[in-house]
Tab-separated table of C-alpha atoms in Angstrom:
chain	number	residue	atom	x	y	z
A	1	UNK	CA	167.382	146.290	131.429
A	2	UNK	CA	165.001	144.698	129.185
A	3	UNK	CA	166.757	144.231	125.453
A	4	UNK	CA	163.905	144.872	122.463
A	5	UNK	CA	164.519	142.870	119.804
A	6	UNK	CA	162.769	144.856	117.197
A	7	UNK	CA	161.502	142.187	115.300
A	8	UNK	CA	157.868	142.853	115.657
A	9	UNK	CA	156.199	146.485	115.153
A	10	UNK	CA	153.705	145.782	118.029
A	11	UNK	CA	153.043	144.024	121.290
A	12	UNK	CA	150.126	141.812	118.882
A	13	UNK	CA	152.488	140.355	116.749
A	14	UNK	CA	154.939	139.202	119.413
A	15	UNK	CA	151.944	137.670	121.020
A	16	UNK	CA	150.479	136.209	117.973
A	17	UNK	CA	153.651	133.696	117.920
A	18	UNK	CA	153.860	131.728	120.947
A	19	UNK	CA	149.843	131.452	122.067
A	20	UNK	CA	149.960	128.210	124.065
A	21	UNK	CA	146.972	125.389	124.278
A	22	UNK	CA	145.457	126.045	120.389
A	23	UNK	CA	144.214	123.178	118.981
A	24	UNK	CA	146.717	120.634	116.605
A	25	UNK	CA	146.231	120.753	112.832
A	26	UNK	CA	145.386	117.458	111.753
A	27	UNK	CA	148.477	114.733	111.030
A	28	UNK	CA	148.650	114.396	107.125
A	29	UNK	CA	152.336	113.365	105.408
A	30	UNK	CA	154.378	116.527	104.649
A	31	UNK	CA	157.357	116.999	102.520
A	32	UNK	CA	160.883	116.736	103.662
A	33	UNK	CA	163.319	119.618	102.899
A	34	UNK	CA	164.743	117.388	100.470
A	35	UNK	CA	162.422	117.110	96.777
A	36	UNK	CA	159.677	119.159	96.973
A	37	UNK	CA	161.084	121.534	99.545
A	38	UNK	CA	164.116	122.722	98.291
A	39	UNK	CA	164.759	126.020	97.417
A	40	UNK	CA	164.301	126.883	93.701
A	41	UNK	CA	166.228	129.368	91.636
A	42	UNK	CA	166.185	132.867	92.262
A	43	UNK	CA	163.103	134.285	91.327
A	44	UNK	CA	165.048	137.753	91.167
A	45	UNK	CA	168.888	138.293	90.467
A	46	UNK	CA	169.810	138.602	94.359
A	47	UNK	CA	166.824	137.040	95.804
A	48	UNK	CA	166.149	134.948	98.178
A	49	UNK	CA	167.006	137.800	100.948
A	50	UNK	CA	167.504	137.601	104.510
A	51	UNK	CA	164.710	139.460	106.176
A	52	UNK	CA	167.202	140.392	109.261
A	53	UNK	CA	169.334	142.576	106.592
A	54	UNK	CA	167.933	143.701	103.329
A	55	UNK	CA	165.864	146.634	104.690
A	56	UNK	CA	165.768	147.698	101.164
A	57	UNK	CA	163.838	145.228	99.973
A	58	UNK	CA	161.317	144.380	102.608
A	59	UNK	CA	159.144	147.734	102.043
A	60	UNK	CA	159.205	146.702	98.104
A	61	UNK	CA	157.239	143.218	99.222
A	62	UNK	CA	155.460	144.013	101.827
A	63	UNK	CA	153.497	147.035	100.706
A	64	UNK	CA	151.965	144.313	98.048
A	65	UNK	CA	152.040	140.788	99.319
A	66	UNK	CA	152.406	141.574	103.410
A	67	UNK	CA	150.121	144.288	104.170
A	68	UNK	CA	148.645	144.464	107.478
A	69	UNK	CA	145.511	143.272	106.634
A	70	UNK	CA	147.592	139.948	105.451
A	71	UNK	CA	149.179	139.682	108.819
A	72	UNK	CA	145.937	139.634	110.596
A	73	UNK	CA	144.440	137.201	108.384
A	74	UNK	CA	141.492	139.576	107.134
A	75	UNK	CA	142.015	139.290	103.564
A	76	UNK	CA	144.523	139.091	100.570
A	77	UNK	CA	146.335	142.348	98.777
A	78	UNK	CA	147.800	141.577	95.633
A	79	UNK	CA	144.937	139.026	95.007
A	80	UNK	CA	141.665	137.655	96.620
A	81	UNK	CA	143.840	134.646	97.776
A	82	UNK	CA	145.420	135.234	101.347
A	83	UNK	CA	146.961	132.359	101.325
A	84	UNK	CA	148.902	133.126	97.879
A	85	UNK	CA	150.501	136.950	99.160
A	86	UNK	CA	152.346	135.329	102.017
A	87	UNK	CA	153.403	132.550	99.894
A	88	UNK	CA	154.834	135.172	97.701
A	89	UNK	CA	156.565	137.160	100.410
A	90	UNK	CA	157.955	133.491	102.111
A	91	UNK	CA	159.426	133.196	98.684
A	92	UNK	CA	160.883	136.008	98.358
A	93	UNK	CA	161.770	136.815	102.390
A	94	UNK	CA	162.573	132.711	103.505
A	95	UNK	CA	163.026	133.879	107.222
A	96	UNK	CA	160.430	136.462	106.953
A	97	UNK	CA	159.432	136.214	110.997
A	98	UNK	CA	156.408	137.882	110.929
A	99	UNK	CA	155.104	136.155	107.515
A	100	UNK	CA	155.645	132.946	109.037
A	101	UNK	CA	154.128	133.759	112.338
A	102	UNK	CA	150.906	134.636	110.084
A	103	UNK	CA	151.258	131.590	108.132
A	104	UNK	CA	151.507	129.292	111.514
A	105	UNK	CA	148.019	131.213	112.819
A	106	UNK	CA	146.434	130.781	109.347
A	107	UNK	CA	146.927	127.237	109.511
A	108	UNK	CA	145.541	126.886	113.078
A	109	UNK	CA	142.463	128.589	112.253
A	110	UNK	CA	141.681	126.373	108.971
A	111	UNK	CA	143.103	122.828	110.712
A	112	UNK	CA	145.232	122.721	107.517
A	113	UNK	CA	149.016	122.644	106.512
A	114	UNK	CA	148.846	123.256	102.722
A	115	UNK	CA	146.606	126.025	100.887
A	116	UNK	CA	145.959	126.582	97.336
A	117	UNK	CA	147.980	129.050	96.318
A	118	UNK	CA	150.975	127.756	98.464
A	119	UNK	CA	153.500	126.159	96.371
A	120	UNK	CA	154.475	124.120	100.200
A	121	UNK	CA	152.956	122.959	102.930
A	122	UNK	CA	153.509	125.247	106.217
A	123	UNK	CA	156.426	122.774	107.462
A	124	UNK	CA	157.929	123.090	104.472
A	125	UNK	CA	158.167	127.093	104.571
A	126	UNK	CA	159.481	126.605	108.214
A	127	UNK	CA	162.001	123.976	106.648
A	128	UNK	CA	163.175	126.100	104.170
A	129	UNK	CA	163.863	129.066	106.488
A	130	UNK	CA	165.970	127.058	108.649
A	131	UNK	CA	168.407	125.699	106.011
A	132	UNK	CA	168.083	128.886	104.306
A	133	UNK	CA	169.254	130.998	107.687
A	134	UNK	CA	170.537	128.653	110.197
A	135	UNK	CA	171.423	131.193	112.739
A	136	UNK	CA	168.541	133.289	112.983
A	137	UNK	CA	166.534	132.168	116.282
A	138	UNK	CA	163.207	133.798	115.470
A	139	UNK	CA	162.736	131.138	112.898
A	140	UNK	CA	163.539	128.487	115.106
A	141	UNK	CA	161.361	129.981	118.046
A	142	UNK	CA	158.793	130.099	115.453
A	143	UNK	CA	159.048	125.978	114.560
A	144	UNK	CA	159.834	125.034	117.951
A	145	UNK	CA	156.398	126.368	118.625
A	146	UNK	CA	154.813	124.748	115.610
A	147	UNK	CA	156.232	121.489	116.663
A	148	UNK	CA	154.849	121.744	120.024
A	149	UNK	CA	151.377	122.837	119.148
A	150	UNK	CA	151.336	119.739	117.117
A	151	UNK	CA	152.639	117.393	119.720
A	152	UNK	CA	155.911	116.855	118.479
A	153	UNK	CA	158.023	117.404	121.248
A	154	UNK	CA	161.258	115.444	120.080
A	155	UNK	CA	161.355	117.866	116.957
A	156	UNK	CA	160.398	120.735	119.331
A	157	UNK	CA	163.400	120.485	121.964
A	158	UNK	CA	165.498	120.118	119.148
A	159	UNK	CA	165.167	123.623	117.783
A	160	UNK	CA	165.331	124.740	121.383
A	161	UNK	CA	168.383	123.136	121.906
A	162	UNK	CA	170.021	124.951	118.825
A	163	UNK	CA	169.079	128.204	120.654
A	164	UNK	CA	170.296	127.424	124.109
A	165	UNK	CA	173.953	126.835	122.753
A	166	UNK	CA	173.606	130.092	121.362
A	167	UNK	CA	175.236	133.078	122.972
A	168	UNK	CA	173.042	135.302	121.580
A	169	UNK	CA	169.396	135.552	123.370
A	170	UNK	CA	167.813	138.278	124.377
A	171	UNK	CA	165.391	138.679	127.257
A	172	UNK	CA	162.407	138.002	124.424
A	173	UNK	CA	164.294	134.984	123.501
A	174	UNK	CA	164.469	133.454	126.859
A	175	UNK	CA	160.646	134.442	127.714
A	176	UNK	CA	159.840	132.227	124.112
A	177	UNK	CA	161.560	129.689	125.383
A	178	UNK	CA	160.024	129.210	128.774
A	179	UNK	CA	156.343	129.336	126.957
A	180	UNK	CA	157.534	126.596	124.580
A	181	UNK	CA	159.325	124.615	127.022
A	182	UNK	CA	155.451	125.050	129.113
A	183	UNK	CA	153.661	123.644	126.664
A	184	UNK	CA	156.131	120.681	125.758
A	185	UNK	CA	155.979	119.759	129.869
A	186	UNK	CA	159.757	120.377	130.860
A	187	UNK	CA	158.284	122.900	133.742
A	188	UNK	CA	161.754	123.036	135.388
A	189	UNK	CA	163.370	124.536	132.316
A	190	UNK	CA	160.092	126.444	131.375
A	191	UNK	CA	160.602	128.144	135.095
A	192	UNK	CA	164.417	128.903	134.544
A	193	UNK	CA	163.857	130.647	131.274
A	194	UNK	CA	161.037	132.789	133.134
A	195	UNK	CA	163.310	133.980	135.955
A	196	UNK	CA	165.843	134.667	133.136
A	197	UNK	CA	163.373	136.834	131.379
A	198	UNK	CA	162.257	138.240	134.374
A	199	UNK	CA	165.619	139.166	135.873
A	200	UNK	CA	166.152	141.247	132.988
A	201	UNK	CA	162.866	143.061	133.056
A	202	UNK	CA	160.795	141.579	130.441
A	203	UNK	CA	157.910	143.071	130.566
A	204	UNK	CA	155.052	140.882	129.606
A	205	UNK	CA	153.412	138.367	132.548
A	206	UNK	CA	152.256	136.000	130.462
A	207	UNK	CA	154.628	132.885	131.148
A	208	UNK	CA	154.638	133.671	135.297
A	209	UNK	CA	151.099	133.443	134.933
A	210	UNK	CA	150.694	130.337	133.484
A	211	UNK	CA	153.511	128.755	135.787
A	212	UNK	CA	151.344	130.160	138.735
A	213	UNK	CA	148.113	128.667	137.206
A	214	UNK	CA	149.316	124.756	137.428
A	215	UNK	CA	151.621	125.571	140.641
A	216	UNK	CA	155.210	125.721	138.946
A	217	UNK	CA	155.971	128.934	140.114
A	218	UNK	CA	158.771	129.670	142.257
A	219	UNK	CA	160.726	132.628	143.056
A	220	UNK	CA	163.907	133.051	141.789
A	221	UNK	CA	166.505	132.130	144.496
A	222	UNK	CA	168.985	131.174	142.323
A	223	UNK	CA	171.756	132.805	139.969
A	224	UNK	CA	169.197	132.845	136.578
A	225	UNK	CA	171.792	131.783	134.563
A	226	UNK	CA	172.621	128.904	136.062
A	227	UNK	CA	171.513	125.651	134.265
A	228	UNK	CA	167.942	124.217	135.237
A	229	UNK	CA	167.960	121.283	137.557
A	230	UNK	CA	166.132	119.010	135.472
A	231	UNK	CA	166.881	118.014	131.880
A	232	UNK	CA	163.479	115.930	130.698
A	233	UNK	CA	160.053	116.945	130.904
A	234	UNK	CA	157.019	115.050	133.039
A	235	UNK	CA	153.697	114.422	131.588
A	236	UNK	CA	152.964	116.805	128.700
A	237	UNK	CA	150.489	119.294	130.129
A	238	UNK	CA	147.836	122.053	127.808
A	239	UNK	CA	147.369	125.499	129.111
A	240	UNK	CA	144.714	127.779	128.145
A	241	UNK	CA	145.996	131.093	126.260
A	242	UNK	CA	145.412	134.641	127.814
């Protein structure tokens, strides 16, 4: 039975996170979590909050700062300045999944990692959700992806690591992981997350697609939760989005 993880209120936005092949932002020196990155003091009494748990709060930011028309990139709420309402709601939400999804897209579409109105460069925000919530996997789906997008695959399988010594994915989590593992090159592991997925009726054929496309696809004929037979990846390979 497929598990939803109710993170995302549509099919788009699920999508909108993992879309494999787009183009690197350009290499320019970012901040490490340490100095400019850390994370400043509260803003509000009880703030920072975890997006995964303070219900209460989300509706009170997002109805300003993460409207829809901020998700989709069309234009800013609270102020002309798109860039500066998700900035807000990163600040106040760290882990916000769907904020930083947007924020990821935004800065594929402008080949940039810092905007004015952005008190830190993209890596940064994804920095500052990890240390902020260690355990929550969206986030790290979310920078494993960003990683590979921008060729680093050591920083990449690091993240994904973190997740597969986890007990704790979900049929989602395991399809995220094949696409990322795709586009880093490591088909065999890319494959055994897909017949994970699969085997527990995930229902998007996105990643068995793309397998099929360069001739990695196999039928399962093994127990899907065994471990994948190879460890490292071959020659990084790009594959066009659907």
């Amino acid at each position: 039975m497929y598990k939803s993880t109710n993170l995302f209120p549509t099919k788009f936005a699920l999508i909108t996170i993992l879309i494999i092949g787009t183009t690197p932002t350009s290499t320019v020196a970012e901040e490490r979590y340490t100095g400019q990155c850390e994370m400043p003091p509260p803003e509000n009494p009880d703030s920072p909050w975890d997006y995964r748990t303070r219900k209460d709060r989300i509706e009170l930011v997002e109805r300003r700062h993460f409207t829809r028309n901020i998700e989709l990139l069309i234009r800013g709420e609270s102020t002309a300045n798109l860039a500066a309402d998700i900035d807000y709601t990163l600040r106040m939400f760290p882990n916000h999944h769907r904020a930083l999804a947007s924020l990821v897209r935004y800065s594929e579409s402008k080949k940039q990692r810092r905007f004015s109105g952005m008190k830190y460069s993209v890596e940064c925000f994804l920095e500052r959700a990890i240390y902020f919530k260690p355990d929550d996997l969206q986030v790290r789906i979310i920078y494993a992806n960003y990683f590979a997008k921008n060729t680093k695959f050591d920083q990449s399988r690091k993240q994904l690591e973190y997740i597969e010594n986890t007990q704790d994915t979900t049929s989602a989590v395991n399809y995220n992981l094949g696409l990322i593992y795709l586009e880093i090159g490591d088909f065999e592991k890319s494959l055994h997350y897909a017949h994970k997925a699969y085997s527990d009726n995930f229902p998007l054929a996105g990643l068995k697609n793309k397998l099929k496309r360069i001739g990695k696809w196999r039928e399962s004929r093994i127990d899907p939760l065994a471990p994948p037979d190879h460890e490292h990846p071959v020659t990084p390979l790009s594959v066009g989005s659907e």
